[in-house]
XYZ file of C-alpha atoms in Angstrom:
717
model
C 0.012 -0.004 0.089
C 2.988 2.083 0.037
C 1.933 4.376 -3.065
C -1.827 4.527 -2.352
C -0.935 6.115 1.378
C 1.641 8.383 -0.446
C -1.147 9.695 -2.857
C -3.230 9.960 -0.020
C -0.835 12.271 1.683
C -0.838 14.740 -0.923
C -4.551 16.209 0.311
C -3.497 14.961 3.859
C -1.073 17.124 4.757
C -1.603 19.510 1.487
C -1.123 23.119 2.282
C -4.700 25.151 1.307
C -4.558 25.989 -2.467
C -3.601 29.373 -3.879
C -6.166 31.905 -2.912
C -5.374 33.634 -6.814
C -6.425 30.554 -8.566
C -9.843 29.756 -6.466
C -13.231 31.290 -7.800
C -15.235 33.145 -4.689
C -18.735 31.242 -4.407
C -20.698 34.027 -5.476
C -18.906 34.451 -8.793
C -19.935 32.502 -11.487
C -17.761 32.172 -14.792
C -19.922 31.727 -17.666
C -17.803 32.071 -20.761
C -19.143 31.937 -23.956
C -20.384 28.449 -25.154
C -22.428 27.864 -28.677
C -25.656 26.078 -27.526
C -27.034 22.521 -28.953
C -27.271 21.618 -32.432
C -27.233 19.229 -34.948
C -24.015 20.673 -36.721
C -22.045 17.815 -34.757
C -23.756 15.025 -36.365
C -23.815 16.365 -39.426
C -20.209 16.860 -39.871
C -19.571 13.146 -39.512
C -21.017 12.766 -43.643
C -17.862 14.606 -44.618
C -15.203 12.424 -42.800
C -13.195 9.547 -43.686
C -12.510 6.893 -41.681
C -10.625 3.718 -42.350
C -12.473 0.457 -43.939
C -14.682 -1.519 -41.487
C -14.997 1.247 -39.236
C -17.528 4.400 -38.209
C -17.742 7.534 -36.429
C -20.379 8.328 -34.214
C -20.547 11.368 -32.258
C -20.256 11.524 -28.277
C -20.644 14.777 -27.458
C -21.370 18.153 -28.240
C -21.658 21.881 -27.237
C -22.761 23.137 -24.936
C -21.087 19.895 -22.884
C -17.808 21.314 -23.994
C -16.120 24.040 -25.745
C -12.526 24.595 -26.886
C -11.302 21.114 -26.339
C -7.191 21.370 -25.961
C -7.081 17.589 -24.738
C -9.068 15.186 -22.950
C -8.502 12.215 -20.859
C -11.060 9.173 -19.926
C -11.005 7.479 -16.501
C -12.262 3.690 -16.069
C -15.788 4.865 -15.437
C -16.213 6.312 -19.117
C -16.328 9.763 -17.863
C -14.669 12.537 -20.171
C -12.084 15.166 -18.381
C -11.924 17.851 -21.225
C -9.066 20.611 -20.299
C -11.044 24.075 -21.944
C -9.391 26.972 -23.137
C -10.753 30.192 -22.490
C -8.087 32.361 -22.769
C -6.552 31.728 -26.387
C -5.739 35.316 -27.375
C -7.927 36.303 -24.135
C -5.300 35.910 -21.540
C -2.766 34.295 -23.515
C -0.930 35.895 -26.282
C 1.688 35.422 -29.275
C 4.753 36.652 -29.013
C 4.494 36.805 -33.233
C 1.689 39.798 -32.043
C 4.353 41.671 -29.509
C 7.715 41.709 -31.655
C 8.602 44.932 -30.026
C 9.314 42.828 -26.802
C 11.440 40.940 -28.316
C 14.570 41.701 -26.519
C 12.531 42.004 -23.526
C 10.974 38.301 -24.163
C 14.529 36.649 -24.805
C 15.938 38.075 -21.441
C 13.343 36.074 -19.271
C 14.602 33.357 -17.052
C 11.524 33.077 -14.782
C 7.591 33.064 -14.572
C 8.129 36.287 -12.262
C 10.259 37.924 -15.349
C 7.713 37.313 -17.851
C 4.933 38.701 -16.178
C 6.405 41.950 -15.005
C 7.769 42.131 -18.550
C 3.971 41.961 -19.807
C 3.221 44.052 -17.342
C 5.630 47.015 -18.283
C 4.442 46.837 -21.859
C 1.072 46.733 -21.325
C 0.806 49.317 -18.623
C -2.631 49.828 -17.085
C -4.310 47.454 -19.591
C -2.885 44.656 -18.207
C -5.109 43.477 -16.149
C -8.211 43.327 -18.307
C -6.349 41.495 -20.533
C -4.575 38.829 -18.716
C -6.631 38.058 -15.650
C -10.484 37.702 -16.844
C -10.648 34.586 -19.106
C -10.463 31.126 -17.278
C -9.051 27.986 -18.559
C -11.144 25.085 -17.317
C -12.406 21.010 -16.803
C -15.337 20.000 -18.027
C -16.514 16.363 -17.049
C -18.401 14.976 -19.430
C -20.226 11.667 -19.356
C -22.761 9.492 -20.517
C -25.554 9.025 -17.854
C -28.275 6.981 -19.370
C -26.025 4.640 -21.175
C -27.430 5.511 -24.887
C -23.731 6.138 -26.180
C -24.152 9.995 -25.952
C -22.786 12.134 -23.482
C -26.081 13.871 -21.478
C -24.470 15.226 -18.348
C -21.582 17.668 -17.660
C -20.431 19.527 -14.830
C -17.407 22.288 -14.191
C -14.896 20.161 -12.778
C -12.903 23.010 -12.000
C -11.982 26.595 -12.999
C -10.683 29.688 -11.712
C -7.243 29.439 -13.752
C -7.250 32.911 -14.670
C -4.010 34.423 -13.205
C -2.516 36.591 -15.368
C 0.864 33.960 -15.309
C -2.024 31.555 -16.401
C -1.357 29.585 -19.932
C -3.453 27.522 -21.706
C -4.426 24.341 -20.119
C -3.253 21.779 -22.041
C -2.871 18.119 -20.029
C -5.142 16.605 -17.890
C -4.953 12.954 -16.377
C -7.408 11.182 -13.549
C -5.570 8.821 -11.709
C -7.567 7.269 -8.939
C -8.997 9.726 -6.706
C -6.632 12.488 -7.518
C -6.808 14.494 -11.659
C -3.635 16.135 -12.433
C -3.761 19.375 -14.494
C -1.188 20.871 -16.210
C -2.220 24.859 -16.718
C 1.462 26.812 -16.777
C 2.613 27.977 -14.055
C 1.546 25.187 -12.398
C 1.347 21.205 -12.211
C -2.098 20.928 -10.099
C -3.703 17.835 -8.518
C -7.547 18.174 -7.821
C -9.934 15.889 -6.162
C -13.558 15.808 -6.149
C -13.864 14.435 -2.522
C -18.035 14.228 -2.051
C -18.456 12.496 -5.348
C -20.855 15.850 -6.993
C -18.374 16.328 -10.092
C -16.443 19.268 -8.863
C -12.945 19.082 -7.449
C -13.018 20.560 -4.070
C -9.261 20.627 -3.525
C -6.338 21.688 -5.372
C -2.557 21.372 -4.835
C 0.093 22.899 -6.621
C 2.971 19.851 -7.328
C 5.147 22.472 -8.623
C 5.329 26.364 -10.563
C 7.615 27.839 -12.552
C 6.799 26.721 -15.736
C 6.498 29.101 -18.701
C 9.331 31.474 -18.847
C 8.564 32.887 -21.923
C 5.475 33.857 -24.167
C 6.817 31.981 -27.090
C 4.115 30.952 -29.491
C 0.427 29.884 -28.614
C -0.120 26.366 -27.664
C 3.747 25.975 -26.565
C 2.481 25.033 -23.024
C 2.716 22.241 -20.517
C 1.012 18.911 -21.817
C 1.489 15.145 -22.439
C 0.537 14.221 -18.588
C 0.669 10.112 -18.503
C 1.772 7.259 -15.930
C 4.774 5.609 -17.167
C 5.095 1.863 -16.489
C 7.885 2.560 -14.151
C 4.779 4.174 -12.092
C 5.680 7.735 -12.614
C 4.467 10.301 -13.497
C 5.603 11.884 -16.840
C 4.785 15.154 -18.771
C 6.015 17.826 -21.499
C 6.105 21.246 -22.078
C 6.984 23.371 -24.906
C 9.692 25.852 -25.606
C 8.337 28.472 -23.045
C 10.623 26.894 -20.975
C 10.952 26.134 -17.055
C 12.636 27.601 -13.843
C 11.314 25.282 -10.900
C 12.686 25.204 -7.418
C 11.670 22.188 -5.308
C 12.638 19.997 -2.773
C 16.045 22.457 -2.610
C 17.106 21.614 -6.022
C 16.941 24.339 -8.967
C 15.596 23.028 -12.444
C 15.918 25.804 -15.415
C 15.790 25.496 -19.278
C 14.465 28.475 -19.996
C 14.902 28.217 -23.698
C 14.045 24.840 -24.519
C 11.077 22.168 -24.379
C 11.251 19.187 -22.415
C 9.890 15.410 -21.279
C 10.454 15.322 -17.132
C 8.971 13.083 -14.681
C 7.964 12.409 -10.738
C 6.757 10.898 -8.357
C 2.725 11.147 -8.316
C 3.288 13.194 -4.966
C 5.265 15.640 -7.200
C 8.402 14.529 -5.183
C 12.005 13.441 -7.143
C 11.437 15.778 -9.998
C 13.478 14.873 -13.053
C 14.407 16.655 -16.195
C 14.065 13.441 -18.525
C 14.959 14.799 -22.235
C 15.765 18.487 -22.976
C 16.156 20.652 -26.216
C 12.285 20.330 -27.979
C 10.162 22.593 -29.353
C 6.299 21.528 -28.404
C 6.160 18.107 -28.118
C 1.987 18.030 -27.006
C 1.354 14.554 -25.956
C 3.561 11.355 -25.009
C 2.699 8.029 -25.048
C 4.531 4.580 -24.238
C 4.518 1.753 -26.536
C 4.403 -2.486 -25.604
C 7.942 -2.161 -24.535
C 7.885 0.830 -22.999
C 9.286 3.453 -25.498
C 8.682 6.873 -24.958
C 7.303 8.793 -27.868
C 6.431 11.972 -29.086
C 5.482 14.373 -32.137
C 7.223 17.224 -32.156
C 5.887 20.367 -34.360
C 8.096 22.132 -36.990
C 8.580 26.381 -36.610
C 7.339 27.074 -39.968
C 10.587 28.195 -41.139
C 11.366 25.358 -44.066
C 11.851 22.609 -41.061
C 9.403 19.481 -40.648
C 7.087 17.925 -38.059
C 9.263 14.996 -36.099
C 8.646 11.909 -34.792
C 10.689 11.370 -32.067
C 11.844 8.295 -29.908
C 12.296 9.797 -26.166
C 15.105 8.553 -24.619
C 16.453 9.221 -21.216
C 19.162 12.244 -21.198
C 18.483 13.001 -24.794
C 19.250 16.590 -26.384
C 17.152 17.349 -29.161
C 18.828 20.732 -30.209
C 16.006 23.230 -30.445
C 15.955 26.548 -28.573
C 13.406 29.044 -28.396
C 15.084 31.769 -29.955
C 15.319 29.717 -33.158
C 12.035 30.937 -33.712
C 13.353 34.600 -34.250
C 15.737 33.862 -36.727
C 15.678 34.771 -40.280
C 18.562 36.384 -41.694
C 21.251 34.683 -42.917
C 19.144 31.616 -42.569
C 15.926 30.939 -41.617
C 15.759 29.473 -37.800
C 19.801 29.496 -37.642
C 21.574 25.955 -36.842
C 18.432 24.265 -36.454
C 18.110 24.717 -40.728
C 21.438 25.296 -41.488
C 22.741 22.378 -39.536
C 20.065 19.762 -40.454
C 19.303 19.549 -36.692
C 15.577 18.418 -37.507
C 16.448 15.373 -40.087
C 16.172 12.199 -39.476
C 20.167 10.504 -39.000
C 22.419 11.253 -41.877
C 25.524 11.120 -42.030
C 27.255 15.190 -41.142
C 24.707 15.279 -38.497
C 25.680 17.178 -35.602
C 26.258 14.466 -32.880
C 25.195 16.392 -29.746
C 21.650 15.667 -31.043
C 19.483 12.886 -30.804
C 17.628 13.120 -34.030
C 13.808 12.064 -35.053
C 13.257 8.678 -36.352
C 11.167 10.545 -39.472
C 9.789 13.812 -40.425
C 6.469 13.349 -40.248
C 2.798 14.912 -40.096
C 2.546 18.732 -40.127
C 0.631 19.810 -36.912
C 1.333 16.874 -34.565
C -1.145 17.268 -31.356
C -3.112 14.374 -29.547
C -1.362 10.591 -29.536
C -2.373 7.360 -28.446
C -0.886 3.666 -28.450
C -3.186 0.708 -29.592
C -3.499 -0.943 -26.651
C -3.956 -3.947 -27.702
C -7.764 -5.046 -28.020
C -10.868 -3.885 -29.423
C -10.323 -2.907 -33.084
C -8.313 -6.434 -33.984
C -4.833 -8.003 -34.038
C -4.182 -5.970 -37.302
C -3.557 -2.979 -35.589
C -1.404 -4.101 -32.727
C 1.644 -2.063 -32.422
C 0.085 1.259 -34.159
C 0.172 4.645 -32.909
C -2.844 7.359 -33.770
C -1.552 10.608 -34.281
C -3.509 13.787 -34.752
C -2.475 16.300 -37.231
C -3.848 19.739 -36.610
C -3.652 22.144 -39.602
C -6.649 24.597 -38.815
C -8.903 23.243 -41.051
C -11.087 20.023 -41.609
C -9.928 19.424 -44.703
C -6.260 18.898 -44.446
C -6.446 17.475 -41.023
C -7.149 14.268 -39.219
C -5.543 11.185 -37.457
C -2.812 9.277 -38.735
C -2.120 5.548 -38.088
C 1.599 3.696 -38.447
C 3.795 1.526 -36.786
C 7.833 1.206 -35.953
C 10.312 -0.992 -36.261
C 13.724 -1.648 -34.776
C 16.579 0.000 -36.613
C 19.623 -0.733 -34.357
C 19.377 0.778 -30.750
C 16.459 2.970 -32.089
C 14.015 2.615 -35.068
C 12.365 3.711 -38.165
C 8.473 4.632 -39.093
C 6.637 1.954 -41.451
C 2.902 1.607 -42.612
C 1.731 5.313 -42.406
C -1.738 5.524 -43.377
C -4.638 8.074 -42.987
C -7.194 6.702 -39.751
C -9.554 9.301 -39.706
C -9.365 12.569 -41.908
C -11.775 15.909 -42.719
C -11.899 16.503 -39.509
C -9.995 18.918 -36.904
C -8.847 16.522 -33.852
C -6.889 18.369 -31.149
C -6.255 14.771 -28.912
C -6.978 11.013 -29.530
C -7.244 8.439 -27.000
C -8.884 4.833 -26.638
C -11.463 4.546 -23.599
C -12.023 1.420 -21.433
C -14.487 0.315 -23.726
C -12.235 -0.539 -26.565
C -12.820 2.077 -28.572
C -11.021 5.162 -30.314
C -12.273 8.847 -29.459
C -11.196 12.098 -30.547
C -11.696 15.637 -29.861
C -12.608 17.983 -32.645
C -11.794 22.041 -32.334
C -14.355 22.475 -35.152
C -12.547 24.666 -37.429
C -9.540 27.744 -37.226
C -7.399 28.493 -35.295
C -8.882 30.883 -32.789
C -11.970 29.559 -30.172
C -15.356 29.313 -31.451
C -17.234 28.077 -28.361
C -17.868 24.799 -29.859
C -16.271 21.538 -29.662
C -16.943 17.543 -29.887
C -15.684 14.511 -28.706
C -16.313 11.705 -31.321
C -16.248 7.750 -31.018
C -14.597 5.579 -33.536
C -15.753 2.025 -33.493
C -16.781 -1.352 -35.612
C -18.882 -4.118 -35.793
C -16.255 -6.330 -35.226
C -14.285 -7.505 -31.863
C -17.405 -6.577 -30.048
C -16.674 -9.282 -27.537
C -12.945 -8.233 -27.005
C -14.640 -4.516 -25.852
C -17.305 -5.660 -23.789
C -15.365 -7.864 -21.964
C -12.729 -4.602 -21.576
C -15.338 -2.607 -20.344
C -16.656 -5.197 -17.449
C -12.786 -5.358 -16.522
C -12.570 -1.584 -15.739
C -15.955 -1.642 -14.612
C -14.711 -3.819 -11.942
C -11.654 -2.222 -11.057
C -8.318 -3.695 -9.456
C -8.548 -3.057 -6.107
C -11.052 -5.663 -5.165
C -9.225 -8.418 -7.137
C -6.967 -11.306 -5.504
C -3.334 -10.814 -5.655
C -3.049 -13.985 -8.267
C -5.900 -12.936 -10.651
C -4.041 -9.349 -10.996
C -0.927 -11.560 -12.058
C -2.736 -13.419 -14.594
C -3.687 -9.870 -15.965
C -0.134 -9.356 -16.479
C -0.763 -11.196 -19.861
C -3.888 -9.789 -21.072
C -3.981 -8.658 -24.690
C -4.853 -4.861 -23.489
C -1.756 -2.509 -22.645
C -3.861 -0.998 -20.450
C -5.524 -3.838 -18.519
C -1.882 -4.996 -18.081
C -0.372 -1.633 -16.748
C -3.257 -1.581 -13.818
C -2.929 -4.865 -12.726
C 1.339 -4.434 -12.517
C 0.800 -1.040 -10.791
C -2.126 -2.604 -8.113
C 0.877 -5.197 -7.181
C 3.279 -2.970 -7.314
C 0.971 -0.616 -4.666
C 0.248 -3.878 -2.469
C 4.017 -4.806 -2.263
C 3.909 -8.216 -4.328
C 7.285 -9.108 -4.772
C 6.446 -12.408 -5.258
C 4.308 -12.338 -8.073
C 6.140 -9.833 -9.974
C 9.220 -12.001 -9.876
C 7.527 -15.113 -10.683
C 6.125 -12.923 -13.720
C 9.394 -11.353 -14.705
C 11.352 -15.009 -14.551
C 9.250 -17.353 -16.008
C 10.486 -18.393 -19.292
C 6.763 -19.712 -19.940
C 5.333 -16.506 -19.535
C 3.320 -14.078 -21.819
C 6.653 -12.184 -23.559
C 4.956 -8.661 -22.261
C 3.768 -10.152 -18.924
C 7.159 -10.756 -17.810
C 8.260 -7.072 -18.887
C 5.107 -5.732 -16.491
C 7.088 -8.037 -14.336
C 10.246 -6.435 -14.467
C 8.529 -2.854 -14.548
C 6.396 -3.458 -11.224
C 9.450 -4.636 -9.308
C 11.434 -1.670 -10.306
C 8.514 0.669 -9.530
C 8.355 -1.002 -6.364
C 12.278 -1.423 -4.994
C 12.545 2.278 -5.883
C 9.973 3.201 -3.239
C 10.268 0.304 -0.808
C 14.016 -1.320 -1.155
C 13.530 -3.702 1.955
C 13.292 -6.657 -0.385
C 15.871 -5.447 -3.050
C 18.814 -7.713 -2.121
C 16.870 -10.586 -2.776
C 14.824 -9.739 -5.515
C 17.858 -8.302 -7.603
C 19.456 -11.346 -6.735
C 17.018 -13.539 -8.536
C 16.754 -11.234 -11.859
C 20.501 -11.122 -12.252
C 19.932 -14.863 -13.599
C 18.113 -13.102 -16.641
C 20.938 -11.490 -17.944
C 21.240 -14.290 -20.376
C 18.054 -14.605 -21.053
C 16.825 -15.677 -24.755
C 14.521 -12.507 -24.960
C 16.375 -9.102 -26.398
C 13.749 -7.390 -24.704
C 13.921 -8.882 -21.298
C 18.106 -8.210 -21.091
C 16.802 -4.920 -22.204
C 14.845 -4.336 -19.673
C 16.904 -5.951 -16.980
C 19.626 -3.227 -17.037
C 16.992 -0.520 -17.434
C 15.828 -1.893 -13.933
C 19.349 -2.078 -12.799
C 20.189 1.147 -13.669
C 17.312 3.108 -12.489
C 18.369 1.283 -9.087
C 21.969 1.889 -9.637
C 22.654 -1.543 -8.484
C 26.309 -1.820 -8.138
C 26.699 -5.310 -8.033
C 25.655 -5.667 -11.299
C 28.528 -3.548 -13.033
C 30.498 -6.546 -14.056
C 27.306 -7.995 -15.809
C 26.916 -4.571 -17.709
C 30.300 -4.264 -19.035
C 29.843 -7.622 -20.449
C 26.530 -6.710 -21.560
C 28.224 -4.010 -23.796
C 28.847 -6.830 -25.893
C 25.486 -8.347 -26.686
C 24.734 -9.144 -30.414
C 21.680 -6.589 -29.811
C 22.131 -3.131 -30.244
C 19.093 -2.267 -27.836
C 20.788 -4.039 -25.397
C 23.835 -2.723 -25.567
C 22.245 0.765 -24.846
C 20.600 -0.215 -22.388
C 23.212 -1.173 -20.556
C 25.460 1.512 -21.341
C 22.962 4.151 -19.699
C 22.904 1.732 -16.579
C 26.485 1.834 -15.882
C 26.431 5.383 -16.460
C 23.719 5.340 -13.304
C 25.635 3.393 -11.375
C 28.754 5.455 -11.536
C 31.594 2.879 -11.854
C 34.584 4.085 -13.121
C 35.576 0.429 -14.612
C 32.825 1.491 -17.058
C 34.677 4.148 -18.340
C 36.961 2.404 -20.787
C 34.306 -0.081 -22.036
C 32.359 2.556 -22.900
C 34.994 4.378 -25.064
C 35.277 1.037 -26.756
C 31.309 1.154 -27.742
C 31.795 4.702 -29.048
C 34.584 3.625 -31.284
C 32.692 0.192 -32.291
C 29.978 2.107 -33.045
C 31.778 4.583 -35.434
C 29.053 7.201 -35.362
C 26.542 4.557 -37.015
C 23.619 4.589 -34.836
C 22.952 7.936 -32.672
C 21.154 6.171 -30.278
C 23.613 3.884 -29.283
C 26.220 6.724 -29.389
C 23.658 8.553 -27.163
C 23.567 6.123 -24.670
C 27.508 5.667 -24.395
C 27.896 9.621 -24.334
C 25.092 10.091 -21.589
C 26.883 7.191 -19.480
C 30.298 9.344 -19.905
C 28.617 12.287 -18.573
C 26.904 10.466 -15.774
C 30.147 9.137 -14.191
C 31.021 12.977 -14.486
C 34.830 12.765 -15.055
C 35.493 15.455 -17.410
C 39.134 15.369 -17.106
C 39.126 12.083 -18.558
C 37.068 12.609 -20.992
C 39.117 15.627 -22.022
C 42.174 13.164 -22.190
C 40.095 11.363 -25.203
C 41.681 14.462 -27.561
C 44.535 11.741 -28.332
C 42.447 8.728 -28.707
C 42.962 7.521 -32.341
C 39.145 7.208 -33.554
C 37.321 10.090 -34.506
C 34.342 8.821 -33.435
C 35.777 8.891 -29.773
C 36.738 12.226 -29.810
C 33.804 12.990 -31.796
C 31.401 11.511 -28.471
C 33.749 13.098 -25.696
C 33.441 16.703 -27.052
C 29.661 16.061 -26.742
C 30.017 14.648 -23.474
C 32.520 17.605 -22.161
C 29.629 19.974 -23.990
C 26.975 18.901 -21.478
C 29.313 19.039 -18.467
C 30.580 22.459 -20.072
C 33.869 21.644 -19.572
C 36.852 23.579 -20.148
C 38.897 20.386 -22.225
C 37.101 21.049 -25.069
C 39.649 23.669 -25.577
C 41.723 20.325 -26.513
C 39.540 19.474 -29.399
C 39.573 23.215 -31.438
C 42.832 21.899 -33.251
C 41.830 17.950 -34.103
C 43.437 16.859 -37.154
C 39.328 15.947 -38.149
C 37.647 19.080 -39.308
C 34.138 17.476 -38.111
C 35.616 16.859 -34.679
C 36.627 20.630 -34.806
C 33.156 21.792 -35.792
C 31.279 19.566 -32.993
C 34.154 21.260 -30.390
C 32.978 25.077 -32.093
C 29.536 23.944 -31.688
C 30.044 23.037 -27.728
C 31.926 25.900 -26.989
C 30.040 28.964 -27.979
C 26.616 27.286 -28.059
C 26.745 25.901 -24.562
C 28.327 28.330 -23.889
C 32.555 27.423 -22.187
C 33.907 31.046 -21.562
C 37.217 28.851 -20.764
C 37.741 27.854 -24.023
C 36.105 30.758 -26.268
C 39.981 32.151 -26.652
C 40.950 29.022 -28.380
C 37.874 28.914 -30.683
C 38.376 32.667 -31.138
C 41.885 31.815 -32.366
C 40.624 28.880 -34.803
C 39.508 31.963 -37.320
C 43.024 31.799 -39.182
C 43.183 28.591 -40.147
C 39.294 28.632 -41.757
C 39.253 27.049 -45.112
C 36.762 27.043 -47.716
C 36.283 23.537 -47.457
C 35.010 24.320 -44.122
C 31.263 24.074 -42.870
C 30.069 27.904 -42.801
C 28.512 27.226 -39.328
C 32.356 26.292 -38.177
C 33.355 30.216 -39.024
C 30.526 31.801 -37.810
C 31.221 30.150 -34.378
C 34.764 31.863 -34.398
C 33.958 35.060 -35.425
C 31.141 35.006 -32.875
C 33.952 33.874 -30.294
C 35.945 37.205 -31.434
C 32.783 39.061 -30.939
C 32.030 37.519 -27.494
C 35.699 38.429 -26.297
C 35.869 41.758 -27.365
């Protein structure tokens, strides 16, 4: 019961909610919402859907309006994040270009609000403190398949610092809500469909104005039991548990425990990753928007510790090349020769306006859809927008995108998700980029596989808490990902080490059940390590398991636990036949922090020879985690260029002055990488060495090398 008790403590010991975010009892917020009509039903006639499926209207105005994102609880209730502050409390920097220098100077939310107040003067409060963001709770009371009941679950989010609410996630009795500058947790304690309590888990999200919609979003629970979310390039400066988390100029993926503790920056350098999802093997994915500057949107495998390469200021660069190094150095392209080594490239350039995202959980639509992702493509009008479906296949330590198709088209979806009834639902903005006061939720279903959907609905109606542990153990092998996860989390919360260990180590068990056993154990041992020694001793026997995914997830677990006794096995795994296993073992060695890993990690960089960017990232991130900058700098004399290039990337992450040793490298690609690192990070101690590089620039050098050498001279005066 460890985790459930911790979750309840959120409110038992929580301080009062922030007063400026509460609506007084005598004040009722009534935004403009269109009345009921037949428009939502009529729009279905123009919608194109994959063969064998049909689209049905589930909910429409006035039950919801301006839906940014939604989430469905096990009771088939829809929590819809509605916006009424779009251009009416939240602005777009492109409308205030005379503020740009002040905007770029912002480092905290307080800086942003002070800047806006300075420029707006007496108009500030009426422009930014009137309209609210809110959550609507929508459901089908009479069971006829059409929503007939709704409540305002929470509103009052009208502080001048507040952004567009873009993330909502019901978990048990709690509802998590992302509305810059806070990550909230809300609770309806009396069951009337209205939240009675609210608490900010963290604040400080949204340093910049940036572009509309580049807010905090993507809330979901990971297979490891943690809370994950994303933020666009509005950036953040969050002070929490005595630490400062500051990435003011880039989007990121973050995670914490459900109570907000142990906050971590998972990956950085994203532009606007609006949604996240995990696939069957625990890989984290997002679609990231383009900047309308000649670049393309990206389908991205989000690795822990990854740097993707986008910076907020690139948005405003138009000369001499649009978006600066983002375009000039092809940072946004899929893997290719000559690409900057400090970034983890996307798997593919795909879609134009990626927004909502879901992964097919495995049942309800039949086996042909297993492994498919469903990605909303929002382009401002229904005629060229809809929901894509596609899969990925393994490619080295990463993936490639395959089999793309349009699943639903001629609609304007903001979000998509699978319900506990096995159907797919999507929210429809209706038309345009501005608020219409309208909004719909559509269901996509099929006449086939009705038995699967009926069984699924019953499982969620019954819940997990009343089930015997042995029954939960069997559900770890269920065909539906959401069922497996719910069973796994329940076993972990009950402290069922033995059953989770049995699932993980049983070679005859369902392959996915074994992974859920591992994830459940990792989750349990992270929050309650009393059985760790015994459990890990049993798990170590999996180091040579014939299932490569079991081997990979074993090292992921051992790294997360920082289990030092596993270092010898992880070192052996650096020579595994599978690139995926090698990458997870490398990252685990970095987390374990054992200096014995340094040489083998260097050898991994050499053998990879820059061929697999995901494997290179794993080795580099591990070296960074070891933290020995001086030893990494000593690699300037290594014979292999791929090792020297990897060393430069590691030193960049450490902002280490040893980068100066690489500006005279015999390989000009290593020199270019060093120039990027020294100027972009920046590393002032190495700036003179970069500046002195200018006389050696030749016509064969890439222009960005010359530019950074010039700028280093300017930097030094």
